[in-house]
Coordinates of C-alpha atoms and ligand atoms in Angstrom, one line a residue:
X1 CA 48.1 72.6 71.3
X2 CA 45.6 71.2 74.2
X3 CA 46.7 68.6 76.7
X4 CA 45.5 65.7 75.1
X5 CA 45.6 66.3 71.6
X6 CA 49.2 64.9 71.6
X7 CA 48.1 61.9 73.4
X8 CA 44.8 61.3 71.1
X9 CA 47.4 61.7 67.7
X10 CA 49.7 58.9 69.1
X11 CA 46.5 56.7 69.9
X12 CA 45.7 57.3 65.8
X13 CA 43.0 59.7 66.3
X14 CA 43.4 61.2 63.0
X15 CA 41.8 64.3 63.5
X16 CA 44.4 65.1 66.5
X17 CA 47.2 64.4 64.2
X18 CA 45.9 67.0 61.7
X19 CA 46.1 69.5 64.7
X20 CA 49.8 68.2 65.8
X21 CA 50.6 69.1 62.4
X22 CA 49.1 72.2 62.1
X23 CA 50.7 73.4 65.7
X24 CA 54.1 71.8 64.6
X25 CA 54.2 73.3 60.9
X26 CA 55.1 77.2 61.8
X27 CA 58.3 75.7 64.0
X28 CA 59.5 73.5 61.6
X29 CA 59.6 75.7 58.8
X30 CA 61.0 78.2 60.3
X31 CA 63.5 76.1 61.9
X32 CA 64.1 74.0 58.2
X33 CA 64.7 77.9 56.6
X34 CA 67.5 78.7 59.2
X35 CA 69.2 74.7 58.3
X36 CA 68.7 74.4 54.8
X37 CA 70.5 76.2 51.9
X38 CA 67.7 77.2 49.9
X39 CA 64.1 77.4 49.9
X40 CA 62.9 74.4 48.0
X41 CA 65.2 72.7 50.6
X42 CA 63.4 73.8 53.2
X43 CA 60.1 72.8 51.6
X44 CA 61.1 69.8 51.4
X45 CA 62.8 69.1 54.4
X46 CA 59.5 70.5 56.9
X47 CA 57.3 68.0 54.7
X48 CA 59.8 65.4 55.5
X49 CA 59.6 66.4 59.1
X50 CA 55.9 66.2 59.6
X51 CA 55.5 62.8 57.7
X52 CA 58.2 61.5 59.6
X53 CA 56.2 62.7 62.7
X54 CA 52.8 61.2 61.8
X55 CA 54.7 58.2 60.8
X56 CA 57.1 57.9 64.4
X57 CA 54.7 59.7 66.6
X58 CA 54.6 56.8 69.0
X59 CA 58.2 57.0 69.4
X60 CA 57.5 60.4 71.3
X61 CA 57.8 59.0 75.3
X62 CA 57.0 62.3 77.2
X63 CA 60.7 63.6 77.7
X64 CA 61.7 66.4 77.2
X65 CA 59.3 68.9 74.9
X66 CA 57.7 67.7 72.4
X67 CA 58.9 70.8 69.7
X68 CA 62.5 69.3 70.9
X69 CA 61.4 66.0 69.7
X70 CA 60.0 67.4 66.3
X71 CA 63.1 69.6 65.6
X72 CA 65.4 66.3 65.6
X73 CA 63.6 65.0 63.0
X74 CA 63.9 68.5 61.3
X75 CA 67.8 68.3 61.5
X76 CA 67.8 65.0 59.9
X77 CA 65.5 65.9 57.3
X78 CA 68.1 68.9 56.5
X79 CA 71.1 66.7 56.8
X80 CA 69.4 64.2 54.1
X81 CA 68.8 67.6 51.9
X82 CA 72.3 68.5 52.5
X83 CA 74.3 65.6 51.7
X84 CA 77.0 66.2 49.1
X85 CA 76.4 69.8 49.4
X86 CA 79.0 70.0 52.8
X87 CA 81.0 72.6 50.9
X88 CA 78.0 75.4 49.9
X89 CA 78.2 78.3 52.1
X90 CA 75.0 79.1 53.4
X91 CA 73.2 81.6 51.8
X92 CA 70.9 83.5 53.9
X93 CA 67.5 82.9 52.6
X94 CA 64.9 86.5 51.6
X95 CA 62.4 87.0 54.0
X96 CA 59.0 86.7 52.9
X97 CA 57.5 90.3 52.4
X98 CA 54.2 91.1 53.6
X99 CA 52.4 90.0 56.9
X100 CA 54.1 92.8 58.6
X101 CA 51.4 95.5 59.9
X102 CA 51.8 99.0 59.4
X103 CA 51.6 100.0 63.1
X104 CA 50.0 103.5 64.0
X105 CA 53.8 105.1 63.5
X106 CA 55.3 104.0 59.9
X107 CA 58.7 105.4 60.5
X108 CA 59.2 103.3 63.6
X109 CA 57.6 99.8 61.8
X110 CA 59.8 100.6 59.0
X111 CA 63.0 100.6 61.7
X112 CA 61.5 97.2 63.7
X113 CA 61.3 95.3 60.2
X114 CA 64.9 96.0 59.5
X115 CA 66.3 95.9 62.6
X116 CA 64.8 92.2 62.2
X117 CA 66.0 91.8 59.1
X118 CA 69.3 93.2 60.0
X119 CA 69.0 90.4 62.7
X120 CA 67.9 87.9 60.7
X121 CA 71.1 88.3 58.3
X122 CA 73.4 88.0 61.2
X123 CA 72.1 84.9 62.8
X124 CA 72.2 83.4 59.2
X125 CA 75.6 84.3 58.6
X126 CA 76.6 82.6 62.2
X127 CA 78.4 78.9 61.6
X128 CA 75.8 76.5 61.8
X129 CA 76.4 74.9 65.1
X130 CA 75.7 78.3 66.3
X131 CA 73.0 79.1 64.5
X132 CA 71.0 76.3 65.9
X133 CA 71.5 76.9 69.5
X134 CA 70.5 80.8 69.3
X135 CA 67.3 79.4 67.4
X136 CA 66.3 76.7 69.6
X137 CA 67.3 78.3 72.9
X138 CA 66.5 81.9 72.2
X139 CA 64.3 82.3 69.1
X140 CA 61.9 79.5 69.9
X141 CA 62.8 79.2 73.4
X142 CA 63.3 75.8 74.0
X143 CA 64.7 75.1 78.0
X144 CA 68.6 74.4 77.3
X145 CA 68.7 70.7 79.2
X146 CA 65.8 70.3 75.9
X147 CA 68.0 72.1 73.0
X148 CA 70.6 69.7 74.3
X149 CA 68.9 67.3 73.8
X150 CA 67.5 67.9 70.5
X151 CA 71.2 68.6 69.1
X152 CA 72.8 65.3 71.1
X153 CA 75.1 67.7 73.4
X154 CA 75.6 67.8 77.0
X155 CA 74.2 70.8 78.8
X156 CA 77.7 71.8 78.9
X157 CA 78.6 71.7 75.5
X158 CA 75.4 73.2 74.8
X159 CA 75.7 76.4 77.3
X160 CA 79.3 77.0 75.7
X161 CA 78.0 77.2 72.3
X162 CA 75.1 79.4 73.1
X163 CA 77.2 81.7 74.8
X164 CA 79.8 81.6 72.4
X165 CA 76.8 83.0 69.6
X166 CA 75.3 85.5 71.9
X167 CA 78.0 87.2 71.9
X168 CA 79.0 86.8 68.2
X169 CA 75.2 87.9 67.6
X170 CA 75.8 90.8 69.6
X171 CA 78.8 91.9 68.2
X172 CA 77.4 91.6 64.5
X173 CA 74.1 93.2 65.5
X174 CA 75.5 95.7 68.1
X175 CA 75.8 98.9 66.2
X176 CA 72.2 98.8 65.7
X177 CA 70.8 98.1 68.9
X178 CA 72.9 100.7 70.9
X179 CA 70.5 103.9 69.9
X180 CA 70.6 106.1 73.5
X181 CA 73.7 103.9 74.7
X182 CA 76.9 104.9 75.8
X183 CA 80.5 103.6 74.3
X184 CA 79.5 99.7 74.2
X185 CA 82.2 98.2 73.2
X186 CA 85.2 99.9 75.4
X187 CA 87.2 97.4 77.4
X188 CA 85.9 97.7 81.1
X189 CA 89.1 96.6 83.5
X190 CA 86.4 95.6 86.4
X191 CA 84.3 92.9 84.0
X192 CA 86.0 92.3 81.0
X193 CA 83.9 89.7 79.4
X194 CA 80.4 91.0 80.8
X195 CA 78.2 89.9 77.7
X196 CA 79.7 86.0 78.6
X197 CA 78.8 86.8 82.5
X198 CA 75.6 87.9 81.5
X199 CA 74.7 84.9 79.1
X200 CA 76.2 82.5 82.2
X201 CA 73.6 84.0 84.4
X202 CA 70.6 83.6 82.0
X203 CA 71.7 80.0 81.6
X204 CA 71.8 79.7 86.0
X205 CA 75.8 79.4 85.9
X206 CA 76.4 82.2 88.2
X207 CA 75.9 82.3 91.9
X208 CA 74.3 84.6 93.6
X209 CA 77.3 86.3 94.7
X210 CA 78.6 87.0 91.3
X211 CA 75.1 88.1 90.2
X212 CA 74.8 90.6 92.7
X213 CA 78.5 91.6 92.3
X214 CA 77.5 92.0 88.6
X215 CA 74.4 94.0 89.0
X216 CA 76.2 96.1 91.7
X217 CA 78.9 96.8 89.0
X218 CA 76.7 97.6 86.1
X219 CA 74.7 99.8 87.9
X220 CA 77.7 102.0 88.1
X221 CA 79.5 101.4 85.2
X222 CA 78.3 103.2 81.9
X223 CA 79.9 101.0 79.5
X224 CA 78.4 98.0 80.9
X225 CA 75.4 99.2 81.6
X226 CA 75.4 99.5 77.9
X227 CA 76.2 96.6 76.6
X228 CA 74.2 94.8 79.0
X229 CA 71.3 97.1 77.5
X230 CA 72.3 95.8 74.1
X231 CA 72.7 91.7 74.9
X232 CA 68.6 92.4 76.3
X233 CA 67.5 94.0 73.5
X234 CA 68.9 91.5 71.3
X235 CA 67.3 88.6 73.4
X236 CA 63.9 90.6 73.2
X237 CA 64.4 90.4 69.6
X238 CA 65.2 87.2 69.5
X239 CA 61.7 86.2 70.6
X240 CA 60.5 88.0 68.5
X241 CA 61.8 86.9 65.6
X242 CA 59.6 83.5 65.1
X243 CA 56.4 85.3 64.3
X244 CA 57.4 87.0 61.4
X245 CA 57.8 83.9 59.2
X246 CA 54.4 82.6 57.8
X247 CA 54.3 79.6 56.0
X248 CA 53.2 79.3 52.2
X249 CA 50.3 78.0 51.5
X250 CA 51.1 75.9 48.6
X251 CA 53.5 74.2 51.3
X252 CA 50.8 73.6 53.4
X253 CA 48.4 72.5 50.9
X254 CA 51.4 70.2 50.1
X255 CA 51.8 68.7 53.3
X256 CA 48.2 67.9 53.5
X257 CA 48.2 65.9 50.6
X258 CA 51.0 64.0 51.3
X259 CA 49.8 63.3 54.5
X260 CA 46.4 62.0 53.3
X261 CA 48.4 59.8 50.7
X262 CA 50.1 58.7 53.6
X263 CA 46.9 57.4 55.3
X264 CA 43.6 56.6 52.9
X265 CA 41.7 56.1 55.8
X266 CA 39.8 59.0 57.0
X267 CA 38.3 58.2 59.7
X268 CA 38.5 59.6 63.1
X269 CA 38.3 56.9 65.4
X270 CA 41.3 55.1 66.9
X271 CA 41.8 51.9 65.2
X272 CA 39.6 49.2 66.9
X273 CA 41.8 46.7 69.0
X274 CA 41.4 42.6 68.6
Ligands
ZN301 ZN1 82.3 98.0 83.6

């Protein structure tokens, strides 16, 4: 999204709010499939979102990122959805098929798309507090002072949680991501909760003694060498894991009509002033 698209949206320049939209939709879907229990819930909740946002856009002051903004909306839009449903378990939602390109070697595609889908499964089945941190912060890569925000933490709170499902995520997810590794999961008398360690240093908790102590100790150290191999490749994955969700076109089609429901006037200049 350009500099000042934002900026012409929240002036009324319809035409710039059709582009917020259309840079905002991919995000909140995917963000709505990970919160809701099933996919008309979803549907619902990311056309909720984005009417709220044309609607509230003004409301936006410049702190913090803008997709941090967009994603509370998102959890409230879910929480509406939800209500009276507190007890459901959440039911991991089918991927869409499709969209996925057969690469120049098969065999390995056919190993990415289910080691994503293998990851996909576990961060579904996380609780849902921890679910939304690993998506915000690592998945769509959000700063952690603006996933804080966005889920009304502290930082504090917030690094906890995170590190508390990196490490739940790893575990779950492990198995498959140790291919070449040593032993990952033997008990290493020297750093015995490495995977926390490493998550603290990610998130700037450790000094610069303590990293260098770490790295120094990890160089050396087979077993966590490994499971510090494992905790990156799961993080790589992570980010990877947002483009493999496109969104329906009936939903956007949807949307669009909705929106222009919303607003009867079509035209592209900002509202004259008296
Ligand atoms: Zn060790």
């Amino acid at each position: 999204m350009e500099g000042d698209v934002l900026l012409r949206a929240q002036q009324g320049e319809a035409d710039a709010l059709v582009q917020v939209i259309d840079a905002t939709l991919p995000a909140v879907y995917r963000f709505a499939r990970r919160l809701c229990r099933s996919e008309a819930d979803a549907q619902d909740a990311t056309q909720d979102t984005l009417l709220s946002l044309s609607q509230n856009l003004s409301q936006y002051q410049g702190r913090g990122a803008f997709l941090g903004w967009v994603f509370m909306l998102t959890r409230s839009a879910c929480s509406r959805h939800r209500r009276g449903e507190k007890n459901r378990p959440h039911e991991p939602l089918a991927e869409h098929e499709g969209l996925r390109s057969d690469g120049p070697d098969p065999e390995a595609q056919a190993q990415s798309d289910e080691l994503r889908a293998t990851l996909q499964h576990a961060i579904d089945s996380l609780p849902a507090e921890q679910r939304e941190v690993i998506w915000l912060r690592d998945v769509e890569g959000l700063s952690g002072e603006d996933a804080a925000q966005t889920l009304g933490l502290s930082l504090e709170a917030l690094k906890s949680r995170l590190h508390r499902a990196r490490a739940e995520l790893r575990r779950a997810v492990s198995a498959r991501l140790s291919a070449g590794l040593a032993a990952t999961e033997h008990v290493c008398n020297d750093v015995p909760d490495l995977v926390l360690a490493l998550s603290q240093k990610l998130e700037g908790e450790l000094s610069k003694n303590a990293c260098a102590e770490m790295e120094a100790h990890v160089a050396r150290c087979a077993g966590c060498h490994a499971r510090c191999e494992t905790l990156r490749r799961l993080l790589n994955l992570c980010k990877r894991q947002a483009d493999d969700q496109p969104v329906p076109a009936a939903l956007r089609r949807r949307i669009k009509t909705a929106l222009q429901a919303l607003q009867p006037s079509t035209s592209t200049h900002p509202p004259t002033t008296r």
